[in-house]
Amino acid sequence: MIAGEWVKGEAGKIEVISPYNGKKIGEVTVPSKQQVDSALDKANEAQKSWGRTPIKERSAVLFNFRNILIRDIEEISHLKASECGKTFAEARAGLMKGIEVLEYALSIQNLDLGGKAEVSRGVHCEYRREALGVIANITPFNFPAMVPMWTIPIALALGNAYVWKPSDKTPLTSLKIANALTEAGLPKGVFTVLHGGAETVDAIIDHPAVKAVGFVGSSKVAKIVYQRATNQGKRALALGGAKNHIVLLPDANSELSGLGISDSFTGCAGQRCMAASVLLAVGNVDNHIQKIIERAGSLQLGQDMGALISKQQKEFLTSAIDRIEKAGGKILLDGRKAKAPAGLEEGNWLGPTVIDNVKPGSEAATVELFGPILSIIRCKDISEAMAIENSVEYGNACSVFTSSGPLADRVVREASTGMVGVNIGVPVPREPFSFGGINYSKFGHGDITGRHSLDFWSNIKKITTKWEVQTDSNWMS
Ligand code: NAD
């Protein structure tokens, strides 16, 4: 979408293939460099008046946007599910989480009022939050609505023009979101959607009007995008991949850990940056592991668990399981043997897989696999478990399952991650708390959502004022 209109891209097209059945479900076109430049010029023009629009008016448009998303939630969730392979329930829940961010953005008008104080005789200091101008966001395939919704409402509420480059694997949901914003009354040009891959991203980052770049995706690409933007003096925040650990202690509640850990590595077929990947089993926790396997083994593909994004990803994961087994891994639950749902045999299905006896430092212990695979590393105590957790380069999430407050607190303190959970398998902070990892899971400073994101998506202008001559003070007071 360029200046409020759907325009045919001149640099080719992308076919969208459903992970459920391998069939083409749609296509989008890719803009040429000239089209990208012209779109960003128009966004820059449109931002000038959007940035000057009072925040209460901007919020009114976003409030309409919320109501349209709620009205159309079933339709959008079906489209999301069919292009990225999630179950309908997961697709719906993802959009609802995005709407929570939108509701938070609606509160900025009442909560983030700036500040003013007399700092010396007759001298006042004030700060005001101002829009940056045009900002860009590049998003991954696995959350076609939720991840974009982390940034769309907040960046727009703060008065920016928003340019979105959705994943080339799941570009269709963006059409619904853009149309909803138009229907909500967003002025033309304030929201732009540009499809494509690296070339489109490069053209967006390099355009002089783009002041800040947000990115969510793999760490390899996050680093490329971060470096390209910051080399040009632009603000950038690039969230990358993950390898998340769960520390399971013998005193854990079996029901809580069985459900929490199983849902964490199987939800969204393991294709989420907060999914459990490595279970650090401290001492004898076999009864807890049994519960995890029972729960994961009961899930029906196509009903309780979705499909993998592509045939290549399915091949990568099945061959990774083969390699891990050959390296000494003991398969406790074998997703390679899971049956595809009837009529969907051409889809990219892999069942939940649990592998015991994984060694620290091995492929299963260090590489982001991004599928429904849980690798178990046996540890004699918490010190050993935390040393393994700390040795992995990523830093998104770590969780502990225990009944002990002090032991939980130790894991919270020692985890080398931006987000930690206690008896929660997927410790995603909810608004107004902000989302973001550390280490190789994030390039740049700050978080991408919540109250800690406001400073990233805006400038703070500081104003110092004096109106009267002060006879009892000089310039040094
Ligand atoms: P990806 O890095 O392949 O793609 C992400 C985006 O970058 C897409 O829009 C893609 O078109 C674009 N892109 C691809 N190559 C590029 C290049 N060379 N230059 C510029 N842009 C390029 O990621 P993906 O496969 O879509 O998503 C899965 C990854 O995203 C996983 O690693 C997952 O952990 C991560 N992820 C992280 C978070 C988080 O919050 N940290 C959230 C969701 C997903």
Short mmCIF file of C-alpha atoms and ligand atoms in Angstrom, two decimals:
data_model
loop_
_atom_site.label_atom_id
_atom_site.label_comp_id
_atom_site.label_asym_id
_atom_site.label_seq_id
_atom_site.Cartn_x
_atom_site.Cartn_y
_atom_site.Cartn_z
CA MET A 1 0.00 0.00 0.00
CA ILE A 2 1.44 3.34 -1.10
CA ALA A 3 -0.29 6.61 -0.14
CA GLY A 4 -3.48 4.73 0.74
CA GLU A 5 -3.73 2.82 -2.57
CA TRP A 6 -2.80 -0.74 -3.54
CA VAL A 7 -0.25 -0.38 -6.31
CA LYS A 8 1.17 -3.20 -8.49
CA GLY A 9 4.86 -3.73 -7.76
CA GLU A 10 7.17 -3.60 -10.79
CA ALA A 11 9.91 -5.91 -9.49
CA GLY A 12 8.13 -9.27 -9.57
CA LYS A 13 5.75 -11.23 -7.42
CA ILE A 14 5.76 -13.59 -4.44
CA GLU A 15 3.50 -16.65 -4.33
CA VAL A 16 2.12 -17.58 -0.94
CA ILE A 17 1.97 -21.32 -0.23
CA SER A 18 -0.12 -22.66 2.65
CA PRO A 19 1.86 -24.84 5.11
CA TYR A 20 -1.34 -26.83 5.67
CA ASN A 21 -1.57 -28.37 2.19
CA GLY A 22 1.25 -27.02 0.01
CA LYS A 23 -1.25 -25.15 -2.19
CA LYS A 24 -0.93 -21.59 -3.46
CA ILE A 25 -3.34 -19.34 -1.58
CA GLY A 26 -2.38 -15.94 -2.94
CA GLU A 27 0.33 -13.66 -4.24
CA VAL A 28 1.70 -10.16 -3.73
CA THR A 29 3.88 -7.98 -5.92
CA VAL A 30 7.28 -6.49 -5.12
CA PRO A 31 8.00 -2.79 -5.67
CA SER A 32 11.00 -1.53 -7.66
CA LYS A 33 13.59 0.72 -5.98
CA GLN A 34 11.94 3.74 -7.64
CA GLN A 35 8.55 2.69 -6.25
CA VAL A 36 10.04 2.29 -2.76
CA ASP A 37 11.63 5.75 -2.98
CA SER A 38 8.43 7.35 -4.18
CA ALA A 39 6.39 5.59 -1.43
CA LEU A 40 8.76 6.87 1.25
CA ASP A 41 8.66 10.42 -0.16
CA LYS A 42 4.88 10.29 0.13
CA ALA A 43 5.08 8.85 3.66
CA ASN A 44 7.42 11.70 4.62
CA GLU A 45 4.95 14.27 3.30
CA ALA A 46 1.99 12.63 5.07
CA GLN A 47 3.86 12.43 8.38
CA LYS A 48 4.16 16.21 8.62
CA SER A 49 0.47 16.72 9.24
CA TRP A 50 -0.01 13.43 11.17
CA GLY A 51 2.77 14.47 13.54
CA ARG A 52 0.99 17.81 14.11
CA THR A 53 -2.39 16.13 14.71
CA PRO A 54 -3.19 16.20 18.45
CA ILE A 55 -2.59 12.83 20.11
CA LYS A 56 -6.25 12.63 21.12
CA GLU A 57 -7.26 12.73 17.44
CA ARG A 58 -4.62 10.18 16.52
CA SER A 59 -5.87 7.95 19.32
CA ALA A 60 -9.45 8.25 18.04
CA VAL A 61 -8.30 6.73 14.72
CA LEU A 62 -6.53 3.93 16.59
CA PHE A 63 -9.64 3.32 18.65
CA ASN A 64 -11.61 2.81 15.40
CA PHE A 65 -8.81 0.51 14.21
CA ARG A 66 -9.22 -1.60 17.37
CA ASN A 67 -12.95 -1.97 16.81
CA ILE A 68 -12.46 -3.01 13.17
CA LEU A 69 -9.89 -5.64 14.17
CA ILE A 70 -12.28 -7.03 16.78
CA ARG A 71 -15.13 -7.02 14.23
CA ASP A 72 -13.00 -8.87 11.65
CA ILE A 73 -11.03 -11.08 14.04
CA GLU A 74 -12.38 -14.39 12.69
CA GLU A 75 -11.60 -13.54 9.07
CA ILE A 76 -8.11 -12.19 9.82
CA SER A 77 -7.29 -15.17 12.05
CA HIS A 78 -8.32 -17.65 9.32
CA LEU A 79 -6.08 -15.89 6.80
CA LYS A 80 -3.17 -15.78 9.27
CA ALA A 81 -3.57 -19.46 10.10
CA SER A 82 -3.67 -20.51 6.46
CA GLU A 83 -0.57 -18.55 5.45
CA CYS A 84 1.68 -19.39 8.42
CA GLY A 85 0.41 -22.84 9.49
CA LYS A 86 -0.85 -21.95 12.97
CA THR A 87 -4.06 -23.40 14.35
CA PHE A 88 -7.02 -21.02 14.19
CA ALA A 89 -6.97 -20.67 18.01
CA GLU A 90 -3.28 -19.69 17.96
CA ALA A 91 -3.84 -17.20 15.15
CA ARG A 92 -6.73 -15.62 17.05
CA ALA A 93 -4.77 -15.48 20.32
CA GLY A 94 -1.84 -13.81 18.52
CA LEU A 95 -4.09 -11.08 17.15
CA MET A 96 -5.66 -10.56 20.59
CA LYS A 97 -2.15 -10.05 22.05
CA GLY A 98 -1.50 -7.47 19.34
CA ILE A 99 -4.75 -5.73 20.27
CA GLU A 100 -3.49 -5.53 23.88
CA VAL A 101 -0.55 -3.48 22.61
CA LEU A 102 -3.03 -1.29 20.74
CA GLU A 103 -5.01 -0.77 23.94
CA TYR A 104 -1.78 0.22 25.68
CA ALA A 105 -1.04 2.70 22.88
CA LEU A 106 -4.45 4.27 23.48
CA SER A 107 -3.40 5.04 27.05
CA ILE A 108 -0.33 7.05 26.01
CA GLN A 109 -2.51 10.14 25.48
CA ASN A 110 -3.47 10.12 29.17
CA LEU A 111 -0.37 8.73 30.85
CA ASP A 112 2.62 10.13 29.01
CA LEU A 113 2.06 13.83 29.51
CA GLY A 114 5.63 15.10 29.55
CA GLY A 115 6.85 17.16 32.50
CA LYS A 116 7.71 20.66 33.65
CA ALA A 117 9.52 22.05 36.71
CA GLU A 118 11.07 25.32 37.92
CA VAL A 119 14.77 24.45 38.02
CA SER A 120 16.15 27.85 39.02
CA ARG A 121 14.65 31.24 39.85
CA GLY A 122 12.30 32.06 36.98
CA VAL A 123 13.73 29.23 34.84
CA HIS A 124 11.55 26.32 33.79
CA CYS A 125 12.56 23.07 32.15
CA GLU A 126 10.05 21.06 30.21
CA TYR A 127 10.17 17.95 28.07
CA ARG A 128 7.88 17.03 25.23
CA ARG A 129 7.70 13.84 23.25
CA GLU A 130 7.89 14.34 19.49
CA ALA A 131 7.53 11.97 16.55
CA LEU A 132 10.70 10.83 14.77
CA GLY A 133 9.18 11.13 11.27
CA VAL A 134 9.05 8.05 9.03
CA ILE A 135 9.91 4.81 10.78
CA ALA A 136 10.24 1.33 9.26
CA ASN A 137 9.53 -2.15 10.58
CA ILE A 138 10.56 -5.49 9.13
CA THR A 139 8.77 -8.55 10.50
CA PRO A 140 9.14 -12.36 10.50
CA PHE A 141 6.82 -15.10 9.21
CA ASN A 142 5.83 -16.67 12.50
CA PHE A 143 3.54 -13.93 13.86
CA PRO A 144 2.05 -12.18 10.81
CA ALA A 145 -0.16 -9.91 12.97
CA MET A 146 1.10 -9.96 16.57
CA VAL A 147 4.71 -8.90 15.91
CA PRO A 148 3.71 -6.03 13.58
CA MET A 149 1.11 -5.00 16.16
CA TRP A 150 3.91 -4.68 18.74
CA THR A 151 4.98 -1.53 16.91
CA ILE A 152 2.17 -0.24 14.65
CA PRO A 153 -0.08 1.24 17.37
CA ILE A 154 2.68 2.76 19.49
CA ALA A 155 4.62 4.27 16.58
CA LEU A 156 1.42 5.71 15.06
CA ALA A 157 0.10 7.04 18.38
CA LEU A 158 3.38 8.92 18.80
CA GLY A 159 2.86 10.64 15.43
CA ASN A 160 5.18 8.71 13.12
CA ALA A 161 4.46 7.54 9.59
CA TYR A 162 4.85 3.75 9.52
CA VAL A 163 6.44 1.70 6.74
CA TRP A 164 6.02 -2.07 7.03
CA LYS A 165 7.92 -4.79 5.21
CA PRO A 166 6.10 -8.01 6.17
CA SER A 167 7.70 -11.44 5.81
CA ASP A 168 7.91 -12.63 2.22
CA LYS A 169 6.58 -16.00 3.48
CA THR A 170 3.44 -14.57 5.13
CA PRO A 171 2.58 -11.27 3.41
CA LEU A 172 -1.22 -11.64 3.13
CA THR A 173 -2.27 -10.61 6.66
CA SER A 174 -0.71 -7.19 6.02
CA LEU A 175 -3.43 -6.46 3.46
CA LYS A 176 -6.15 -6.82 6.11
CA ILE A 177 -4.30 -4.70 8.65
CA ALA A 178 -3.62 -1.92 6.14
CA ASN A 179 -7.25 -1.92 4.97
CA ALA A 180 -8.44 -1.77 8.60
CA LEU A 181 -6.28 1.31 9.21
CA THR A 182 -7.64 3.00 6.09
CA GLU A 183 -11.22 2.24 7.16
CA ALA A 184 -10.40 3.59 10.64
CA GLY A 185 -9.65 6.98 9.09
CA LEU A 186 -5.85 7.03 9.02
CA PRO A 187 -4.79 9.70 6.51
CA LYS A 188 -3.32 8.42 3.23
CA GLY A 189 0.44 7.91 3.26
CA VAL A 190 0.77 7.54 7.03
CA PHE A 191 0.82 3.75 6.65
CA THR A 192 2.77 2.05 3.86
CA VAL A 193 3.21 -1.66 3.10
CA LEU A 194 6.07 -2.76 0.86
CA HIS A 195 6.62 -6.42 0.01
CA GLY A 196 9.76 -8.29 -0.93
CA GLY A 197 13.00 -9.54 0.59
CA ALA A 198 16.47 -8.11 1.19
CA GLU A 199 16.35 -5.65 -1.73
CA THR A 200 13.16 -4.01 -0.49
CA VAL A 201 14.58 -3.85 3.05
CA ASP A 202 17.82 -2.25 1.84
CA ALA A 203 15.95 0.36 -0.20
CA ILE A 204 13.78 1.23 2.83
CA ILE A 205 16.71 1.53 5.25
CA ASP A 206 18.73 3.65 2.81
CA HIS A 207 15.97 6.19 2.14
CA PRO A 208 16.88 9.50 3.85
CA ALA A 209 13.36 10.00 5.27
CA VAL A 210 13.56 6.82 7.37
CA LYS A 211 14.70 7.82 10.84
CA ALA A 212 14.40 4.55 12.77
CA VAL A 213 14.31 0.87 11.88
CA GLY A 214 12.65 -1.87 13.92
CA PHE A 215 13.34 -5.47 12.99
CA VAL A 216 12.19 -8.86 14.28
CA GLY A 217 13.52 -12.09 12.78
CA SER A 218 16.60 -14.33 12.85
CA SER A 219 19.78 -13.08 14.55
CA LYS A 220 21.77 -13.36 11.32
CA VAL A 221 19.48 -10.92 9.50
CA ALA A 222 18.93 -8.79 12.64
CA LYS A 223 22.65 -8.07 12.71
CA ILE A 224 22.74 -7.18 8.98
CA VAL A 225 19.76 -4.82 9.33
CA TYR A 226 21.08 -3.26 12.55
CA GLN A 227 24.49 -2.61 11.02
CA ARG A 228 23.09 -1.18 7.78
CA ALA A 229 20.82 1.24 9.66
CA THR A 230 23.30 2.33 12.33
CA ASN A 231 26.12 2.74 9.77
CA GLN A 232 23.95 5.51 8.30
CA GLY A 233 23.45 7.06 11.73
CA LYS A 234 19.88 5.78 12.05
CA ARG A 235 18.26 4.48 15.19
CA ALA A 236 17.78 0.71 15.09
CA LEU A 237 16.42 -2.02 17.30
CA ALA A 238 16.70 -5.52 15.86
CA LEU A 239 15.31 -8.52 17.71
CA GLY A 240 16.80 -11.85 16.74
CA GLY A 241 16.48 -15.57 17.34
CA ALA A 242 16.60 -17.60 20.52
CA LYS A 243 17.55 -20.81 22.27
CA ASN A 244 15.42 -20.84 25.40
CA HIS A 245 16.06 -22.99 28.47
CA ILE A 246 13.76 -24.38 31.11
CA VAL A 247 15.26 -25.37 34.45
CA LEU A 248 13.19 -28.21 35.92
CA LEU A 249 13.71 -28.95 39.62
CA PRO A 250 12.50 -32.07 41.49
CA ASP A 251 10.20 -30.02 43.76
CA ALA A 252 8.20 -28.64 40.80
CA ASN A 253 4.44 -29.14 40.63
CA SER A 254 4.06 -31.96 38.08
CA GLU A 255 0.77 -30.70 36.63
CA LEU A 256 2.08 -27.16 36.23
CA SER A 257 5.38 -28.23 34.67
CA GLY A 258 3.85 -30.97 32.49
CA LEU A 259 1.41 -28.56 30.90
CA GLY A 260 3.63 -25.45 30.91
CA ILE A 261 6.70 -27.10 29.37
CA SER A 262 4.78 -29.18 26.84
CA ASP A 263 2.75 -26.19 25.65
CA SER A 264 5.90 -24.08 25.49
CA PHE A 265 7.76 -26.30 23.00
CA THR A 266 4.73 -27.41 20.96
CA GLY A 267 2.75 -24.13 20.75
CA CYS A 268 2.88 -22.63 17.22
CA ALA A 269 4.69 -25.90 16.34
CA GLY A 270 7.72 -24.56 18.21
CA GLN A 271 8.02 -21.66 15.76
CA ARG A 272 8.22 -18.86 18.28
CA CYS A 273 11.15 -17.01 19.73
CA MET A 274 9.92 -17.70 23.29
CA ALA A 275 9.46 -21.47 22.84
CA ALA A 276 11.25 -23.86 25.19
CA SER A 277 14.08 -25.59 23.37
CA VAL A 278 16.35 -27.09 26.02
CA LEU A 279 15.16 -28.70 29.26
CA LEU A 280 17.80 -28.55 31.98
CA ALA A 281 16.69 -31.51 34.11
CA VAL A 282 18.19 -31.09 37.57
CA GLY A 283 18.42 -34.30 39.64
CA ASN A 284 15.71 -36.92 39.30
CA VAL A 285 12.77 -35.33 37.51
CA ASP A 286 11.66 -38.40 35.51
CA ASN A 287 8.08 -38.26 36.80
CA HIS A 288 7.79 -34.65 35.57
CA ILE A 289 9.30 -35.56 32.19
CA GLN A 290 6.73 -38.34 31.88
CA LYS A 291 3.92 -35.77 32.27
CA ILE A 292 5.48 -33.56 29.58
CA ILE A 293 5.60 -36.52 27.19
CA GLU A 294 2.03 -37.61 27.99
CA ARG A 295 0.70 -34.12 27.28
CA ALA A 296 2.78 -33.53 24.13
CA GLY A 297 2.06 -37.05 22.85
CA SER A 298 -1.69 -36.47 23.11
CA LEU A 299 -1.72 -33.48 20.74
CA GLN A 300 -3.42 -33.98 17.36
CA LEU A 301 -1.71 -32.42 14.36
CA GLY A 302 -3.94 -29.98 12.52
CA GLN A 303 -6.18 -29.61 15.54
CA ASP A 304 -4.00 -28.89 18.61
CA MET A 305 -0.79 -28.18 16.73
CA GLY A 306 -0.16 -26.46 13.41
CA ALA A 307 2.27 -27.05 10.54
CA LEU A 308 5.84 -25.90 9.84
CA ILE A 309 6.29 -22.93 7.55
CA SER A 310 7.91 -24.76 4.60
CA LYS A 311 8.98 -28.10 3.17
CA GLN A 312 12.62 -26.99 3.58
CA GLN A 313 12.09 -26.34 7.29
CA LYS A 314 10.51 -29.78 7.72
CA GLU A 315 13.48 -31.38 5.97
CA PHE A 316 15.91 -29.38 8.08
CA LEU A 317 14.22 -30.50 11.32
CA THR A 318 13.82 -34.18 10.44
CA SER A 319 17.48 -34.37 9.40
CA ALA A 320 18.47 -32.50 12.59
CA ILE A 321 16.61 -35.12 14.67
CA ASP A 322 18.43 -37.87 12.70
CA ARG A 323 21.78 -36.22 13.44
CA ILE A 324 21.00 -35.69 17.14
CA GLU A 325 19.96 -39.36 17.45
CA LYS A 326 23.18 -40.49 15.76
CA ALA A 327 25.17 -38.31 18.17
CA GLY A 328 23.73 -40.27 21.13
CA GLY A 329 20.38 -38.54 21.74
CA LYS A 330 17.67 -40.88 23.06
CA ILE A 331 14.30 -40.23 21.39
CA LEU A 332 11.56 -40.30 24.04
CA LEU A 333 8.85 -38.97 21.71
CA ASP A 334 9.32 -39.17 17.93
CA GLY A 335 7.56 -36.48 15.88
CA ARG A 336 8.89 -37.99 12.65
CA LYS A 337 6.33 -40.77 13.08
CA ALA A 338 3.33 -38.48 13.66
CA LYS A 339 0.49 -38.82 11.16
CA ALA A 340 -0.51 -35.90 8.94
CA PRO A 341 -4.18 -34.90 9.30
CA ALA A 342 -6.46 -36.63 6.78
CA GLY A 343 -6.62 -34.76 3.48
CA LEU A 344 -3.62 -32.57 4.38
CA GLU A 345 -0.84 -35.05 3.58
CA GLU A 346 0.97 -32.46 1.42
CA GLY A 347 1.38 -30.12 4.41
CA ASN A 348 4.57 -29.62 6.44
CA TRP A 349 3.81 -31.73 9.50
CA LEU A 350 6.14 -32.76 12.30
CA GLY A 351 4.91 -34.04 15.66
CA PRO A 352 6.29 -33.08 19.09
CA THR A 353 9.72 -34.58 19.65
CA VAL A 354 11.52 -35.09 22.98
CA ILE A 355 15.19 -36.11 22.97
CA ASP A 356 17.06 -37.16 26.14
CA ASN A 357 20.81 -37.37 26.84
CA VAL A 358 21.69 -34.28 24.83
CA LYS A 359 25.20 -32.99 25.50
CA PRO A 360 26.01 -29.34 26.31
CA GLY A 361 27.66 -27.58 23.36
CA SER A 362 26.13 -29.95 20.76
CA GLU A 363 23.84 -28.92 17.87
CA ALA A 364 20.68 -29.78 19.85
CA ALA A 365 21.93 -27.67 22.76
CA THR A 366 23.06 -24.55 20.92
CA VAL A 367 21.43 -24.12 17.47
CA GLU A 368 18.00 -22.48 17.11
CA LEU A 369 16.02 -25.30 15.45
CA PHE A 370 12.63 -23.50 15.42
CA GLY A 371 10.33 -26.49 15.60
CA PRO A 372 8.51 -28.68 18.17
CA ILE A 373 11.67 -30.27 19.57
CA LEU A 374 12.65 -30.41 23.26
CA SER A 375 16.22 -31.47 24.04
CA ILE A 376 16.91 -32.71 27.57
CA ILE A 377 20.28 -32.12 29.23
CA ARG A 378 20.72 -33.90 32.55
CA CYS A 379 22.35 -31.74 35.27
CA LYS A 380 23.49 -32.69 38.76
CA ASP A 381 22.61 -29.32 40.34
CA ILE A 382 21.42 -25.77 39.64
CA SER A 383 24.99 -24.49 39.30
CA GLU A 384 25.63 -26.85 36.40
CA ALA A 385 22.26 -25.97 34.83
CA MET A 386 22.92 -22.22 35.02
CA ALA A 387 26.45 -22.61 33.65
CA ILE A 388 24.95 -24.35 30.58
CA GLU A 389 22.23 -21.70 30.24
CA ASN A 390 24.80 -18.90 30.49
CA SER A 391 27.06 -20.51 27.88
CA VAL A 392 24.55 -20.19 25.01
CA GLU A 393 24.95 -17.03 22.93
CA TYR A 394 21.24 -16.18 22.67
CA GLY A 395 19.38 -14.38 25.49
CA ASN A 396 15.63 -14.22 25.00
CA ALA A 397 13.98 -16.33 27.73
CA CYS A 398 14.66 -18.76 30.55
CA SER A 399 12.10 -20.34 32.89
CA VAL A 400 12.27 -22.32 36.09
CA PHE A 401 9.72 -24.81 37.44
CA THR A 402 9.99 -25.20 41.21
CA SER A 403 8.01 -24.83 44.45
CA SER A 404 10.89 -22.97 46.11
CA GLY A 405 10.91 -19.17 46.12
CA PRO A 406 14.66 -18.87 46.87
CA LEU A 407 15.62 -21.34 44.10
CA ALA A 408 13.33 -19.55 41.65
CA ASP A 409 14.93 -16.26 42.63
CA ARG A 410 18.39 -17.69 42.03
CA VAL A 411 17.46 -18.66 38.46
CA VAL A 412 15.89 -15.22 37.90
CA ARG A 413 19.15 -13.58 39.06
CA GLU A 414 21.54 -15.83 37.17
CA ALA A 415 19.69 -16.29 33.85
CA SER A 416 21.48 -14.63 30.97
CA THR A 417 18.25 -13.53 29.26
CA GLY A 418 16.02 -10.47 28.96
CA MET A 419 12.90 -12.35 30.07
CA VAL A 420 12.53 -14.95 32.83
CA GLY A 421 9.58 -17.10 33.89
CA VAL A 422 8.74 -18.81 37.16
CA ASN A 423 6.40 -21.78 36.58
CA ILE A 424 5.52 -20.23 33.19
CA GLY A 425 6.72 -21.90 30.00
CA VAL A 426 6.41 -18.85 27.74
CA PRO A 427 7.33 -15.79 29.85
CA VAL A 428 6.16 -13.07 27.44
CA PRO A 429 5.63 -9.83 29.37
CA ARG A 430 2.17 -8.32 28.87
CA GLU A 431 1.53 -4.58 28.50
CA PRO A 432 2.65 -2.20 29.89
CA PHE A 433 5.73 -4.37 30.59
CA SER A 434 8.04 -4.42 27.64
CA PHE A 435 9.37 -7.22 25.44
CA GLY A 436 13.02 -7.78 24.59
CA GLY A 437 15.95 -10.16 24.99
CA ILE A 438 19.67 -9.54 25.41
CA ASN A 439 22.95 -10.94 23.99
CA TYR A 440 22.66 -12.42 20.46
CA SER A 441 18.85 -12.14 20.66
CA LYS A 442 18.86 -8.35 20.33
CA PHE A 443 20.92 -5.71 18.55
CA GLY A 444 20.39 -2.20 19.86
CA HIS A 445 19.24 -0.66 23.11
CA GLY A 446 15.78 -0.72 24.71
CA ASP A 447 12.70 -2.85 24.27
CA ILE A 448 10.28 -2.94 21.35
CA THR A 449 6.93 -2.79 23.19
CA GLY A 450 5.45 -1.43 26.39
CA ARG A 451 6.44 1.71 28.27
CA HIS A 452 10.15 1.14 27.63
CA SER A 453 9.55 1.37 23.89
CA LEU A 454 8.24 4.94 23.93
CA ASP A 455 11.72 6.47 23.95
CA PHE A 456 12.71 4.38 20.92
CA TRP A 457 9.74 5.50 18.79
CA SER A 458 10.04 9.22 19.65
CA ASN A 459 12.36 12.09 20.44
CA ILE A 460 12.36 13.83 23.77
CA LYS A 461 12.59 17.58 23.25
CA LYS A 462 13.88 19.53 26.24
CA ILE A 463 12.74 23.17 26.54
CA THR A 464 14.24 25.63 29.03
CA THR A 465 12.29 28.89 29.46
CA LYS A 466 12.80 32.23 31.18
CA TRP A 467 10.33 35.13 30.88
CA GLU A 468 11.42 37.61 33.54
CA VAL A 469 14.57 39.55 34.42
CA GLN A 470 15.89 38.25 37.75
CA THR A 471 17.82 40.90 39.67
CA ASP A 472 18.78 38.49 42.46
CA SER A 473 20.55 35.95 40.20
CA ASN A 474 23.07 35.86 37.35
CA TRP A 475 23.77 33.46 34.45
CA MET A 476 25.64 31.13 36.79
CA SER A 477 22.78 30.50 39.21
P1 NAD B 1 14.21 -14.01 8.83
O1 NAD B 1 15.32 -13.35 9.54
O2 NAD B 1 14.52 -14.98 7.76
O3 NAD B 1 13.26 -12.89 8.13
C1 NAD B 1 12.78 -11.78 8.87
C2 NAD B 1 12.51 -10.62 7.92
O4 NAD B 1 13.74 -10.22 7.30
C3 NAD B 1 11.56 -10.98 6.78
O5 NAD B 1 10.72 -9.89 6.55
C4 NAD B 1 12.48 -11.22 5.60
O6 NAD B 1 11.87 -10.96 4.36
C5 NAD B 1 13.62 -10.23 5.87
N1 NAD B 1 14.92 -10.62 5.33
C6 NAD B 1 15.37 -11.88 5.08
N2 NAD B 1 16.65 -11.84 4.67
C7 NAD B 1 17.04 -10.53 4.66
C8 NAD B 1 18.26 -9.86 4.35
N3 NAD B 1 19.34 -10.50 3.94
N4 NAD B 1 18.29 -8.51 4.49
C9 NAD B 1 17.20 -7.84 4.90
N5 NAD B 1 16.02 -8.43 5.22
C10 NAD B 1 15.93 -9.76 5.09
O7 NAD B 1 13.27 -14.66 9.96
P2 NAD B 1 11.98 -15.59 9.78
O8 NAD B 1 12.42 -16.93 9.30
O9 NAD B 1 10.91 -14.88 9.05
O10 NAD B 1 11.48 -15.70 11.31
C11 NAD B 1 11.99 -16.63 12.23
C12 NAD B 1 13.05 -16.01 13.09
O11 NAD B 1 12.55 -14.86 13.74
C13 NAD B 1 13.52 -16.95 14.20
O12 NAD B 1 14.92 -16.83 14.34
C14 NAD B 1 12.83 -16.39 15.45
O13 NAD B 1 13.47 -16.68 16.67
C15 NAD B 1 12.84 -14.94 15.14
N6 NAD B 1 11.84 -14.21 15.91
C16 NAD B 1 12.27 -13.43 16.93
C17 NAD B 1 11.36 -12.75 17.71
C18 NAD B 1 11.82 -11.90 18.86
O14 NAD B 1 11.01 -11.20 19.42
N7 NAD B 1 13.09 -11.92 19.24
C19 NAD B 1 9.98 -12.86 17.45
C20 NAD B 1 9.57 -13.65 16.38
C21 NAD B 1 10.52 -14.32 15.61
#
